[in-house]
Every structure is written in structure tokens, then in C-alpha cells.
């Protein structure tokens, strides 16, 4: 393991907030949130997501950062230090990001392809015929080399791994400081345009007004998985980032900012995409993972100076995606380094092999391997469900139980520093209740339901 002298650290409160926001804000907010909200009932999903993010998400984020900073270690070693018996649980902080990062790079590749299409002036082709271009592209049926999704996946993955190899905490902070606010601004600009569209009212209502009949167990399951994904929870990432955090940064206050920024970005991304699906005559719930790539080109086509806005939009999404992909890869690399005493280069090489192998499967899942559908899913959905609906709730559940009932709870609460803030109230008692009782009960239910639905044990 690295000595504490050589372990990197964020520069301070703003540096930490920006790095954590860089990890949190990414494809999860802009690509994943809108398509799930579309699939699981619009307003019903939005409300469930916000409540769960503020209750369970915030509590878990505080907890994971405190574990990382208290132990100064990445996931496996952190659990070992808290209680040697439970080291094995820490492995989930290696396995989960290792499953997510390959498919994340595949989607990052799709975004990069769209950015390039718009930059070379082919944007209208991407928007033509509804989703035809998108489907042809991801299935690998377009002829040219640069129309092959594998190529863009490899480009995206190469940039991510190169950044991690160079040890980029400072770089991520700098990039995030400028580009995350820029991303929020461009989302606002596009949303304002969307609000001027004809026929937008019913789509807006679908997104903003929850309908009781749209609530279902699937809404809750989808929403909690999305909370984990979009706040980078239960994946070892925040434990690793906590280990890079300076002692004088106030965990609850910084966490609040990151959570609110991430919720706002998701909300805006939904506002940009979901009402437009209705305005452009698409059936709600039909878009699936391609929703953003099918709807946004149509929005840009209809928008004045849409080409320019599209270039800026896809570029900013690439940056948001790269900073998140870096945090996922950094989690794997840092854990391999700490646990197996690998150098950064060796650990990055091992991570590359894994990304290329699993990412290739995901790419081919839409083309040559489209007949391969384990548990009735394509490879992307399989990896996504495995990480988000099973591993993350399980990891979060065990973390809450251990922190609330087994580890030295007082030490973790002291590390969080609830009562140290000059202006904040002292929330230690509420936190304690959440981590001991409310979160474990919710997460247990979610974990059981996740297993039941993923393996199709019975239909809910
Ligand atoms: N939060 C990131 C996003 O929304 C994805 C991510 C998940 C990053 C887990 C790190 C860990 O895109």
C-alpha cells in the first residue's frame, strides 16, 4: 500500500466538491435518468428518485466518504481495517466498478461518435428517420471503420485509462470546475428552448405531475438503482475519494452540494428529453437506452443554430462522462494498487484488459451477439442490472448494517463531523437513526426485489 505521504489528495473543499461532482454527474444523469424516467412513469419516477436521493442517497454518500477518510484506504483495505472479518465485503468495491466501467465506456463511445458526426456536419443524418441511424450504428451495420461502435468505445476507453495512468486527481478537479457548470448552463438553454415547442404541454405534464397509477414496485426499484448510479454510491468510488479527502473538509456540507448538483442535472436532463418525446410523437416508455440518441438529434434539427448547440452539448456530455469513467477506473486501479501492491501502470494495464474484454461483449450484444440474451436481456442490460439492481443494493445494505451495528459507529460519526460546521445544525441523531434502521430496511426490500425481478422469479 502507498504510504500516506504519497497518497494523492484533493486540494480542499472546492477541489473535493468538484472532483466528487465530476464523478457523480455523468451519463447516469444525462443518458440513464431520462430513459428510466420515461420507462417508469415520468413524474412518479422523478418524485421517487428525489425523495430517495435526499434520504438514502445522502446518508450513504456521507457514510462512504467517512469510511474512506477515516481509514485512508480504498475499499477492501478500508473494510479490513474496520473489521478484518468483513474484508470480503470490500471486494464488492472492486467488482462493481469493474462491471460498470466497460459498458460505461461503450455508451461514452456512442456520445463521442455523435459529437464527431455533428462536428463534421453530418448531424442531420443522425436525426433523420427517427431512431434508424442509432440502431444501424450500435448494431455495427454501417459500412465505414469510423461507423463501428467498437472504434469509439476503444477511443473513449483509451482516453479514460490514459488519464488514470497519469494520476489525475488535480486534472479532474480543474476540468470539473469549469465544465460541470458549463454543462448545467447548456442544459438550461436547451430546456428553455424545449419549453417553447408546440405540443409540449402534455409531455411536460407527464414528466412533472406524478400520477398515482404510475407508481409501482418497479418505479421504486428503478429509482433507487438510479440513486446509486448517479451519486456514484455503493461502488467503492466514494470510499476511494474519501481517502483522498483532507481532514478539514466538512463532509455533510460538501456532500449536500454534490447531491443537489447531481439531482439538478438529472432533473434538467429529464426536462430536456421526456416532454420532447411526447412532442415528437414517440410513445412514452418505448425509448430504452437509445432514448437520448434518438430524441436529441430531432430536438437539434428543429432548434435554431441546433448544430452548434449539438456540438457544445455532446462535447460537454463527453467531459461529464470522462470524469465519471475516470472515477470508476480510479476505484479499480486504486484498489488493485492497495490490495495487490501493483504499480499504477500494472493496475491500469489489468483494468484495460478487463474493459476491452467486457466492453467488446457489450458492443457485440447489439450486433453479432444479439441472439445472446441471458435472463432475457441484452449484454448491456445484464451488466447494468447486475451492478445496479443487485450488487449495489447488497453492498449498500451491508455497509449500513456494519456501520450502524458492527463497526465502531461512534468513530465514523466523529469522522463525519456533524457538529463541527459553523452554520449547520447537528444532525448526528437523525443520521444514526437513518443508518441503523431506515436505510437497512429500505435496502433489504430493494435487494430482494432486485433479485426477484432480474432473475424473473416472478413478474411484478
Ligand atoms: N455517477 C456516474 C454517472 O452518473 C456513474 C458512476 C457510478 C461513477 C458509480 C462512479 C461510480 O454517470
mmCIF file of C-alpha atoms in Angstrom, residues 2-384:
data_model
loop_
_atom_site.group_PDB
_atom_site.id
_atom_site.type_symbol
_atom_site.label_atom_id
_atom_site.label_comp_id
_atom_site.label_asym_id
_atom_site.label_seq_id
_atom_site.Cartn_x
_atom_site.Cartn_y
_atom_site.Cartn_z
ATOM 1 C CA UNK A 2 1.125 3.560 -0.657
ATOM 2 C CA UNK A 3 2.306 5.432 2.375
ATOM 3 C CA UNK A 4 0.144 8.350 3.377
ATOM 4 C CA UNK A 5 2.848 10.736 2.119
ATOM 5 C CA UNK A 6 2.477 9.543 -1.444
ATOM 6 C CA UNK A 7 -1.276 9.095 -1.436
ATOM 7 C CA UNK A 8 -2.840 11.823 -3.585
ATOM 8 C CA UNK A 9 -5.304 14.248 -2.087
ATOM 9 C CA UNK A 10 -7.810 16.812 -3.285
ATOM 10 C CA UNK A 11 -6.811 20.427 -2.835
ATOM 11 C CA UNK A 12 -9.572 21.468 -0.447
ATOM 12 C CA UNK A 13 -13.321 21.874 -0.124
ATOM 13 C CA UNK A 14 -13.973 23.179 -3.632
ATOM 14 C CA UNK A 15 -11.477 20.743 -5.126
ATOM 15 C CA UNK A 16 -13.196 17.844 -3.408
ATOM 16 C CA UNK A 17 -16.691 19.028 -4.337
ATOM 17 C CA UNK A 18 -15.697 19.380 -7.968
ATOM 18 C CA UNK A 19 -13.989 16.001 -8.133
ATOM 19 C CA UNK A 20 -16.947 14.299 -6.451
ATOM 20 C CA UNK A 21 -19.411 16.165 -8.685
ATOM 21 C CA UNK A 22 -17.265 15.143 -11.664
ATOM 22 C CA UNK A 23 -17.716 11.538 -10.591
ATOM 23 C CA UNK A 24 -21.407 11.852 -9.781
ATOM 24 C CA UNK A 25 -22.511 13.872 -12.793
ATOM 25 C CA UNK A 26 -22.185 11.854 -15.951
ATOM 26 C CA UNK A 27 -24.042 9.547 -18.269
ATOM 27 C CA UNK A 28 -26.107 8.424 -15.314
ATOM 28 C CA UNK A 29 -27.767 11.832 -15.177
ATOM 29 C CA UNK A 30 -27.978 12.638 -18.845
ATOM 30 C CA UNK A 31 -28.409 9.287 -20.552
ATOM 31 C CA UNK A 32 -29.712 6.914 -17.886
ATOM 32 C CA UNK A 33 -32.051 9.086 -15.811
ATOM 33 C CA UNK A 34 -34.254 10.277 -18.708
ATOM 34 C CA UNK A 35 -34.723 6.842 -20.203
ATOM 35 C CA UNK A 36 -35.652 5.306 -16.851
ATOM 36 C CA UNK A 37 -37.997 8.186 -16.056
ATOM 37 C CA UNK A 38 -39.596 7.646 -19.461
ATOM 38 C CA UNK A 39 -39.900 3.930 -18.816
ATOM 39 C CA UNK A 40 -41.160 4.086 -15.228
ATOM 40 C CA UNK A 41 -43.908 6.649 -15.308
ATOM 41 C CA UNK A 42 -42.438 10.158 -15.726
ATOM 42 C CA UNK A 43 -43.444 12.282 -12.737
ATOM 43 C CA UNK A 44 -43.879 9.250 -10.473
ATOM 44 C CA UNK A 45 -40.269 8.281 -11.114
ATOM 45 C CA UNK A 46 -38.990 11.838 -10.699
ATOM 46 C CA UNK A 47 -40.587 12.263 -7.279
ATOM 47 C CA UNK A 48 -39.497 8.830 -6.045
ATOM 48 C CA UNK A 49 -35.961 9.486 -7.244
ATOM 49 C CA UNK A 50 -35.684 12.858 -5.497
ATOM 50 C CA UNK A 51 -37.038 11.528 -2.183
ATOM 51 C CA UNK A 52 -34.722 8.506 -2.218
ATOM 52 C CA UNK A 53 -31.701 10.604 -3.246
ATOM 53 C CA UNK A 54 -32.214 13.015 -0.365
ATOM 54 C CA UNK A 55 -32.942 10.337 2.232
ATOM 55 C CA UNK A 56 -30.990 7.192 1.400
ATOM 56 C CA UNK A 57 -28.521 8.677 -1.128
ATOM 57 C CA UNK A 58 -27.281 11.492 1.069
ATOM 58 C CA UNK A 59 -26.896 9.210 4.109
ATOM 59 C CA UNK A 60 -24.895 6.680 2.129
ATOM 60 C CA UNK A 61 -22.700 9.270 0.498
ATOM 61 C CA UNK A 62 -21.772 10.742 3.877
ATOM 62 C CA UNK A 63 -21.078 7.258 5.229
ATOM 63 C CA UNK A 64 -18.862 6.103 2.375
ATOM 64 C CA UNK A 65 -16.781 9.272 2.364
ATOM 65 C CA UNK A 66 -16.315 8.990 6.117
ATOM 66 C CA UNK A 67 -15.186 5.343 5.815
ATOM 67 C CA UNK A 68 -12.635 6.361 3.191
ATOM 68 C CA UNK A 69 -11.292 9.319 5.101
ATOM 69 C CA UNK A 70 -11.263 7.555 8.472
ATOM 70 C CA UNK A 71 -9.248 4.600 7.168
ATOM 71 C CA UNK A 72 -7.310 6.479 4.456
ATOM 72 C CA UNK A 73 -7.689 3.392 2.263
ATOM 73 C CA UNK A 74 -9.587 2.105 -0.727
ATOM 74 C CA UNK A 75 -12.454 -0.308 -0.311
ATOM 75 C CA UNK A 76 -11.001 -3.733 0.526
ATOM 76 C CA UNK A 77 -8.385 -2.416 2.934
ATOM 77 C CA UNK A 78 -10.859 0.021 4.434
ATOM 78 C CA UNK A 79 -13.222 -2.813 5.381
ATOM 79 C CA UNK A 80 -10.292 -4.867 6.615
ATOM 80 C CA UNK A 81 -9.235 -2.027 8.877
ATOM 81 C CA UNK A 82 -12.737 -1.543 10.264
ATOM 82 C CA UNK A 83 -13.073 -5.233 10.983
ATOM 83 C CA UNK A 84 -10.827 -7.926 9.494
ATOM 84 C CA UNK A 85 -13.741 -10.375 9.439
ATOM 85 C CA UNK A 86 -15.584 -8.285 6.876
ATOM 86 C CA UNK A 87 -12.787 -7.660 4.438
ATOM 87 C CA UNK A 88 -14.520 -9.867 1.902
ATOM 88 C CA UNK A 89 -17.360 -7.329 1.645
ATOM 89 C CA UNK A 90 -14.851 -4.747 0.482
ATOM 90 C CA UNK A 91 -14.343 -6.799 -2.682
ATOM 91 C CA UNK A 92 -17.678 -5.502 -3.909
ATOM 92 C CA UNK A 93 -15.977 -2.132 -4.218
ATOM 93 C CA UNK A 94 -13.705 -3.705 -6.807
ATOM 94 C CA UNK A 95 -16.176 -5.966 -8.597
ATOM 95 C CA UNK A 96 -18.979 -3.406 -9.052
ATOM 96 C CA UNK A 97 -16.954 -0.655 -10.773
ATOM 97 C CA UNK A 98 -15.216 -3.373 -12.801
ATOM 98 C CA UNK A 99 -18.623 -4.382 -14.199
ATOM 99 C CA UNK A 100 -19.821 -0.820 -14.774
ATOM 100 C CA UNK A 101 -16.781 0.758 -16.395
ATOM 101 C CA UNK A 102 -16.769 -1.372 -19.585
ATOM 102 C CA UNK A 103 -20.368 -0.598 -20.538
ATOM 103 C CA UNK A 104 -19.910 2.988 -19.403
ATOM 104 C CA UNK A 105 -17.095 3.300 -21.966
ATOM 105 C CA UNK A 106 -19.340 1.798 -24.660
ATOM 106 C CA UNK A 107 -22.009 4.480 -24.081
ATOM 107 C CA UNK A 108 -19.230 7.098 -23.820
ATOM 108 C CA UNK A 109 -18.164 5.883 -27.273
ATOM 109 C CA UNK A 110 -21.690 6.454 -28.620
ATOM 110 C CA UNK A 111 -21.620 10.039 -27.319
ATOM 111 C CA UNK A 112 -18.202 10.610 -28.889
ATOM 112 C CA UNK A 113 -19.493 9.334 -32.233
ATOM 113 C CA UNK A 114 -22.423 11.783 -32.126
ATOM 114 C CA UNK A 115 -20.092 14.640 -31.223
ATOM 115 C CA UNK A 116 -17.913 13.826 -34.241
ATOM 116 C CA UNK A 117 -20.947 13.467 -36.568
ATOM 117 C CA UNK A 118 -22.136 16.957 -35.628
ATOM 118 C CA UNK A 119 -18.637 18.440 -35.820
ATOM 119 C CA UNK A 120 -18.089 17.185 -39.382
ATOM 120 C CA UNK A 121 -21.554 18.444 -40.386
ATOM 121 C CA UNK A 122 -23.391 15.099 -40.530
ATOM 122 C CA UNK A 123 -25.697 15.873 -37.648
ATOM 123 C CA UNK A 124 -28.889 15.902 -39.697
ATOM 124 C CA UNK A 125 -28.178 12.359 -40.855
ATOM 125 C CA UNK A 126 -28.085 11.327 -37.188
ATOM 126 C CA UNK A 127 -31.504 12.886 -36.663
ATOM 127 C CA UNK A 128 -33.173 11.546 -39.795
ATOM 128 C CA UNK A 129 -35.701 8.664 -39.766
ATOM 129 C CA UNK A 130 -36.326 8.649 -36.037
ATOM 130 C CA UNK A 131 -34.005 6.105 -34.480
ATOM 131 C CA UNK A 132 -32.803 4.436 -37.691
ATOM 132 C CA UNK A 133 -29.274 5.885 -37.597
ATOM 133 C CA UNK A 134 -28.816 4.960 -33.966
ATOM 134 C CA UNK A 135 -29.915 1.369 -34.441
ATOM 135 C CA UNK A 136 -27.750 0.920 -37.522
ATOM 136 C CA UNK A 137 -24.786 2.402 -35.710
ATOM 137 C CA UNK A 138 -24.938 0.364 -32.493
ATOM 138 C CA UNK A 139 -25.647 -2.859 -34.349
ATOM 139 C CA UNK A 140 -22.485 -2.327 -36.419
ATOM 140 C CA UNK A 141 -24.419 -2.398 -39.707
ATOM 141 C CA UNK A 142 -22.973 0.860 -41.063
ATOM 142 C CA UNK A 143 -20.096 0.275 -43.510
ATOM 143 C CA UNK A 144 -17.139 2.596 -42.591
ATOM 144 C CA UNK A 145 -14.497 1.928 -39.948
ATOM 145 C CA UNK A 146 -15.498 5.096 -38.092
ATOM 146 C CA UNK A 147 -19.101 3.941 -38.107
ATOM 147 C CA UNK A 148 -18.166 0.983 -35.957
ATOM 148 C CA UNK A 149 -19.158 1.348 -32.277
ATOM 149 C CA UNK A 150 -16.110 -0.712 -31.219
ATOM 150 C CA UNK A 151 -13.796 2.000 -32.539
ATOM 151 C CA UNK A 152 -15.484 4.735 -30.493
ATOM 152 C CA UNK A 153 -15.653 2.540 -27.432
ATOM 153 C CA UNK A 154 -11.888 1.945 -27.668
ATOM 154 C CA UNK A 155 -11.169 5.662 -28.162
ATOM 155 C CA UNK A 156 -13.219 6.578 -25.104
ATOM 156 C CA UNK A 157 -11.675 3.806 -23.002
ATOM 157 C CA UNK A 158 -8.132 4.780 -24.092
ATOM 158 C CA UNK A 159 -8.615 8.402 -23.013
ATOM 159 C CA UNK A 160 -10.030 7.308 -19.662
ATOM 160 C CA UNK A 161 -7.266 4.837 -18.876
ATOM 161 C CA UNK A 162 -4.547 7.260 -20.040
ATOM 162 C CA UNK A 163 -5.902 9.906 -17.665
ATOM 163 C CA UNK A 164 -5.941 7.450 -14.767
ATOM 164 C CA UNK A 165 -2.411 6.254 -15.551
ATOM 165 C CA UNK A 166 -1.161 9.790 -15.299
ATOM 166 C CA UNK A 167 -2.735 10.112 -11.830
ATOM 167 C CA UNK A 168 -5.229 12.819 -12.464
ATOM 168 C CA UNK A 169 -6.917 13.983 -9.294
ATOM 169 C CA UNK A 170 -5.758 17.535 -9.918
ATOM 170 C CA UNK A 171 -6.708 17.368 -13.586
ATOM 171 C CA UNK A 172 -10.188 16.095 -12.781
ATOM 172 C CA UNK A 173 -10.692 18.915 -10.311
ATOM 173 C CA UNK A 174 -9.656 21.543 -12.838
ATOM 174 C CA UNK A 175 -11.704 20.155 -15.698
ATOM 175 C CA UNK A 176 -14.747 19.730 -13.450
ATOM 176 C CA UNK A 177 -14.557 23.263 -12.042
ATOM 177 C CA UNK A 178 -15.205 24.771 -15.456
ATOM 178 C CA UNK A 179 -17.113 22.131 -17.334
ATOM 179 C CA UNK A 180 -19.719 20.961 -14.814
ATOM 180 C CA UNK A 181 -21.215 24.480 -14.505
ATOM 181 C CA UNK A 182 -20.986 24.825 -18.313
ATOM 182 C CA UNK A 183 -22.922 21.586 -18.702
ATOM 183 C CA UNK A 184 -25.672 22.818 -16.395
ATOM 184 C CA UNK A 185 -25.872 26.086 -18.374
ATOM 185 C CA UNK A 186 -26.255 24.299 -21.707
ATOM 186 C CA UNK A 187 -28.912 22.008 -20.257
ATOM 187 C CA UNK A 188 -30.816 25.096 -19.100
ATOM 188 C CA UNK A 189 -30.526 26.693 -22.565
ATOM 189 C CA UNK A 190 -31.884 23.566 -24.255
ATOM 190 C CA UNK A 191 -34.676 23.237 -21.665
ATOM 191 C CA UNK A 192 -35.756 26.843 -22.284
ATOM 192 C CA UNK A 193 -35.994 26.068 -25.988
ATOM 193 C CA UNK A 194 -37.956 22.881 -25.301
ATOM 194 C CA UNK A 195 -40.486 24.869 -23.299
ATOM 195 C CA UNK A 196 -41.247 26.961 -26.396
ATOM 196 C CA UNK A 197 -42.153 23.942 -28.549
ATOM 197 C CA UNK A 198 -45.714 23.432 -29.720
ATOM 198 C CA UNK A 199 -47.438 20.401 -28.209
ATOM 199 C CA UNK A 200 -45.109 20.380 -25.224
ATOM 200 C CA UNK A 201 -47.799 20.691 -22.544
ATOM 201 C CA UNK A 202 -48.842 17.067 -22.306
ATOM 202 C CA UNK A 203 -45.225 15.881 -22.258
ATOM 203 C CA UNK A 204 -44.416 18.368 -19.520
ATOM 204 C CA UNK A 205 -47.348 17.190 -17.502
ATOM 205 C CA UNK A 206 -46.227 13.588 -17.934
ATOM 206 C CA UNK A 207 -42.770 14.485 -16.584
ATOM 207 C CA UNK A 208 -43.720 16.879 -13.815
ATOM 208 C CA UNK A 209 -47.036 15.657 -12.449
ATOM 209 C CA UNK A 210 -46.902 12.254 -10.777
ATOM 210 C CA UNK A 211 -49.926 10.074 -11.468
ATOM 211 C CA UNK A 212 -50.878 7.587 -8.735
ATOM 212 C CA UNK A 213 -51.391 4.799 -11.284
ATOM 213 C CA UNK A 214 -47.783 5.198 -12.476
ATOM 214 C CA UNK A 215 -46.303 4.220 -9.104
ATOM 215 C CA UNK A 216 -45.241 0.590 -8.893
ATOM 216 C CA UNK A 217 -42.559 -1.509 -7.268
ATOM 217 C CA UNK A 218 -40.578 -1.173 -10.466
ATOM 218 C CA UNK A 219 -40.669 2.611 -10.121
ATOM 219 C CA UNK A 220 -39.093 2.345 -6.677
ATOM 220 C CA UNK A 221 -36.543 -0.256 -7.779
ATOM 221 C CA UNK A 222 -35.560 1.737 -10.830
ATOM 222 C CA UNK A 223 -35.329 4.928 -8.785
ATOM 223 C CA UNK A 224 -33.123 3.527 -6.035
ATOM 224 C CA UNK A 225 -30.800 1.928 -8.593
ATOM 225 C CA UNK A 226 -30.605 5.293 -10.277
ATOM 226 C CA UNK A 227 -29.764 6.983 -6.960
ATOM 227 C CA UNK A 228 -26.829 4.597 -6.532
ATOM 228 C CA UNK A 229 -25.662 5.025 -10.076
ATOM 229 C CA UNK A 230 -25.968 8.759 -10.384
ATOM 230 C CA UNK A 231 -24.442 9.558 -6.992
ATOM 231 C CA UNK A 232 -21.601 7.026 -7.547
ATOM 232 C CA UNK A 233 -22.676 5.145 -4.399
ATOM 233 C CA UNK A 234 -22.035 1.554 -3.322
ATOM 234 C CA UNK A 235 -19.281 1.121 -5.859
ATOM 235 C CA UNK A 236 -16.156 1.759 -3.809
ATOM 236 C CA UNK A 237 -15.711 5.089 -5.585
ATOM 237 C CA UNK A 238 -16.666 7.359 -2.727
ATOM 238 C CA UNK A 239 -14.627 5.323 -0.240
ATOM 239 C CA UNK A 240 -11.628 5.821 -2.521
ATOM 240 C CA UNK A 241 -12.418 9.524 -2.966
ATOM 241 C CA UNK A 242 -12.914 9.869 0.792
ATOM 242 C CA UNK A 243 -9.405 8.501 1.280
ATOM 243 C CA UNK A 244 -8.095 11.416 -0.815
ATOM 244 C CA UNK A 245 -10.089 13.970 1.173
ATOM 245 C CA UNK A 246 -8.404 16.425 3.540
ATOM 246 C CA UNK A 247 -9.408 16.264 7.194
ATOM 247 C CA UNK A 248 -10.595 19.865 7.334
ATOM 248 C CA UNK A 249 -13.261 19.435 4.641
ATOM 249 C CA UNK A 250 -16.702 19.217 6.264
ATOM 250 C CA UNK A 251 -18.284 16.023 4.924
ATOM 251 C CA UNK A 252 -22.025 16.777 5.359
ATOM 252 C CA UNK A 253 -21.849 20.262 3.866
ATOM 253 C CA UNK A 254 -19.813 19.214 0.830
ATOM 254 C CA UNK A 255 -21.988 16.146 0.310
ATOM 255 C CA UNK A 256 -25.117 18.281 0.251
ATOM 256 C CA UNK A 257 -23.712 20.363 -2.587
ATOM 257 C CA UNK A 258 -22.702 17.333 -4.658
ATOM 258 C CA UNK A 259 -26.062 15.614 -4.170
ATOM 259 C CA UNK A 260 -28.044 18.719 -5.072
ATOM 260 C CA UNK A 261 -25.927 19.362 -8.178
ATOM 261 C CA UNK A 262 -26.426 15.801 -9.319
ATOM 262 C CA UNK A 263 -30.206 15.894 -8.700
ATOM 263 C CA UNK A 264 -30.462 19.198 -10.572
ATOM 264 C CA UNK A 265 -28.568 17.828 -13.572
ATOM 265 C CA UNK A 266 -30.796 14.754 -13.726
ATOM 266 C CA UNK A 267 -33.913 16.882 -13.433
ATOM 267 C CA UNK A 268 -32.789 19.138 -16.282
ATOM 268 C CA UNK A 269 -31.798 16.206 -18.476
ATOM 269 C CA UNK A 270 -35.250 14.716 -17.957
ATOM 270 C CA UNK A 271 -36.872 18.056 -18.746
ATOM 271 C CA UNK A 272 -34.828 18.273 -21.925
ATOM 272 C CA UNK A 273 -35.713 14.771 -23.164
ATOM 273 C CA UNK A 274 -39.027 13.468 -21.823
ATOM 274 C CA UNK A 275 -41.503 16.194 -22.821
ATOM 275 C CA UNK A 276 -39.803 16.243 -26.250
ATOM 276 C CA UNK A 277 -40.507 12.531 -26.757
ATOM 277 C CA UNK A 278 -44.208 13.339 -26.498
ATOM 278 C CA UNK A 279 -43.902 16.467 -28.668
ATOM 279 C CA UNK A 280 -42.124 14.474 -31.391
ATOM 280 C CA UNK A 281 -44.807 11.823 -31.328
ATOM 281 C CA UNK A 282 -42.935 8.959 -29.706
ATOM 282 C CA UNK A 283 -44.784 6.612 -27.368
ATOM 283 C CA UNK A 284 -43.630 7.099 -23.809
ATOM 284 C CA UNK A 285 -41.780 4.168 -22.339
ATOM 285 C CA UNK A 286 -40.514 2.957 -25.698
ATOM 286 C CA UNK A 287 -37.127 4.692 -25.936
ATOM 287 C CA UNK A 288 -34.956 2.440 -23.794
ATOM 288 C CA UNK A 289 -31.199 3.073 -23.599
ATOM 289 C CA UNK A 290 -31.253 4.760 -27.020
ATOM 290 C CA UNK A 291 -33.696 7.489 -25.961
ATOM 291 C CA UNK A 292 -31.196 10.346 -25.709
ATOM 292 C CA UNK A 293 -29.568 9.433 -29.032
ATOM 293 C CA UNK A 294 -32.891 9.305 -30.824
ATOM 294 C CA UNK A 295 -34.590 12.357 -29.325
ATOM 295 C CA UNK A 296 -31.763 14.880 -29.044
ATOM 296 C CA UNK A 297 -30.902 14.893 -32.787
ATOM 297 C CA UNK A 298 -34.568 15.634 -33.515
ATOM 298 C CA UNK A 299 -34.527 18.484 -30.990
ATOM 299 C CA UNK A 300 -31.326 19.911 -32.512
ATOM 300 C CA UNK A 301 -32.772 19.619 -36.007
ATOM 301 C CA UNK A 302 -35.764 21.710 -35.040
ATOM 302 C CA UNK A 303 -33.753 24.240 -32.995
ATOM 303 C CA UNK A 304 -32.302 27.481 -34.384
ATOM 304 C CA UNK A 305 -28.478 27.064 -34.579
ATOM 305 C CA UNK A 306 -29.152 23.495 -33.453
ATOM 306 C CA UNK A 307 -25.877 22.276 -34.963
ATOM 307 C CA UNK A 308 -23.770 24.491 -32.783
ATOM 308 C CA UNK A 309 -25.785 23.690 -29.672
ATOM 309 C CA UNK A 310 -25.422 19.981 -30.508
ATOM 310 C CA UNK A 311 -21.640 20.216 -30.765
ATOM 311 C CA UNK A 312 -21.425 22.007 -27.414
ATOM 312 C CA UNK A 313 -23.902 19.584 -25.836
ATOM 313 C CA UNK A 314 -22.152 16.386 -26.910
ATOM 314 C CA UNK A 315 -18.744 17.820 -26.023
ATOM 315 C CA UNK A 316 -19.883 18.662 -22.510
ATOM 316 C CA UNK A 317 -21.510 15.254 -22.117
ATOM 317 C CA UNK A 318 -18.207 13.666 -23.175
ATOM 318 C CA UNK A 319 -16.397 15.593 -20.438
ATOM 319 C CA UNK A 320 -19.020 14.692 -17.851
ATOM 320 C CA UNK A 321 -18.768 11.050 -18.930
ATOM 321 C CA UNK A 322 -14.962 11.000 -18.931
ATOM 322 C CA UNK A 323 -14.707 12.421 -15.409
ATOM 323 C CA UNK A 324 -17.133 9.734 -14.186
ATOM 324 C CA UNK A 325 -15.370 6.979 -16.126
ATOM 325 C CA UNK A 326 -12.089 8.162 -14.607
ATOM 326 C CA UNK A 327 -13.558 7.850 -11.113
ATOM 327 C CA UNK A 328 -14.758 4.303 -11.828
ATOM 328 C CA UNK A 329 -11.396 3.291 -13.286
ATOM 329 C CA UNK A 330 -9.521 5.056 -10.488
ATOM 330 C CA UNK A 331 -11.513 2.989 -7.977
ATOM 331 C CA UNK A 332 -10.438 -0.261 -9.627
ATOM 332 C CA UNK A 333 -6.832 0.861 -10.049
ATOM 333 C CA UNK A 334 -6.514 2.239 -6.537
ATOM 334 C CA UNK A 335 -7.948 -0.951 -5.034
ATOM 335 C CA UNK A 336 -5.617 -3.167 -7.088
ATOM 336 C CA UNK A 337 -2.680 -0.997 -6.031
ATOM 337 C CA UNK A 338 -3.553 -1.068 -2.345
ATOM 338 C CA UNK A 339 -4.524 -4.714 -2.194
ATOM 339 C CA UNK A 340 -2.052 -6.372 -4.526
ATOM 340 C CA UNK A 341 0.806 -3.870 -4.267
ATOM 341 C CA UNK A 342 0.648 -3.298 -8.018
ATOM 342 C CA UNK A 343 2.139 -0.173 -9.542
ATOM 343 C CA UNK A 344 -0.274 2.322 -11.091
ATOM 344 C CA UNK A 345 0.856 1.215 -14.559
ATOM 345 C CA UNK A 346 0.347 -2.519 -13.940
ATOM 346 C CA UNK A 347 -3.017 -1.919 -12.298
ATOM 347 C CA UNK A 348 -4.088 0.293 -15.225
ATOM 348 C CA UNK A 349 -2.991 -2.395 -17.693
ATOM 349 C CA UNK A 350 -5.029 -5.041 -15.860
ATOM 350 C CA UNK A 351 -8.022 -2.703 -15.882
ATOM 351 C CA UNK A 352 -7.602 -2.112 -19.625
ATOM 352 C CA UNK A 353 -7.729 -5.840 -20.376
ATOM 353 C CA UNK A 354 -10.943 -6.098 -18.405
ATOM 354 C CA UNK A 355 -12.555 -3.051 -20.026
ATOM 355 C CA UNK A 356 -11.715 -4.256 -23.538
ATOM 356 C CA UNK A 357 -12.954 -7.807 -22.888
ATOM 357 C CA UNK A 358 -16.283 -6.921 -21.254
ATOM 358 C CA UNK A 359 -16.861 -3.807 -23.388
ATOM 359 C CA UNK A 360 -16.454 -5.874 -26.560
ATOM 360 C CA UNK A 361 -19.169 -8.214 -25.305
ATOM 361 C CA UNK A 362 -21.457 -5.236 -24.686
ATOM 362 C CA UNK A 363 -20.804 -3.805 -28.185
ATOM 363 C CA UNK A 364 -21.370 -7.148 -29.854
ATOM 364 C CA UNK A 365 -24.530 -7.625 -27.788
ATOM 365 C CA UNK A 366 -26.240 -5.178 -30.148
ATOM 366 C CA UNK A 367 -24.791 -6.816 -33.273
ATOM 367 C CA UNK A 368 -23.166 -10.207 -33.793
ATOM 368 C CA UNK A 369 -24.207 -11.438 -30.343
ATOM 369 C CA UNK A 370 -27.716 -10.039 -30.369
ATOM 370 C CA UNK A 371 -29.105 -13.559 -30.095
ATOM 371 C CA UNK A 372 -27.291 -13.995 -26.774
ATOM 372 C CA UNK A 373 -29.815 -12.814 -24.199
ATOM 373 C CA UNK A 374 -29.121 -14.242 -20.736
ATOM 374 C CA UNK A 375 -32.209 -13.853 -18.489
ATOM 375 C CA UNK A 376 -33.977 -12.244 -21.427
ATOM 376 C CA UNK A 377 -31.628 -9.258 -21.542
ATOM 377 C CA UNK A 378 -29.027 -7.876 -23.910
ATOM 378 C CA UNK A 379 -25.496 -7.788 -22.506
ATOM 379 C CA UNK A 380 -25.665 -4.078 -21.614
ATOM 380 C CA UNK A 381 -28.861 -4.506 -19.599
ATOM 381 C CA UNK A 382 -27.472 -7.624 -17.946
ATOM 382 C CA UNK A 383 -24.359 -5.792 -16.674
ATOM 383 C CA UNK A 384 -26.443 -2.765 -15.752
#
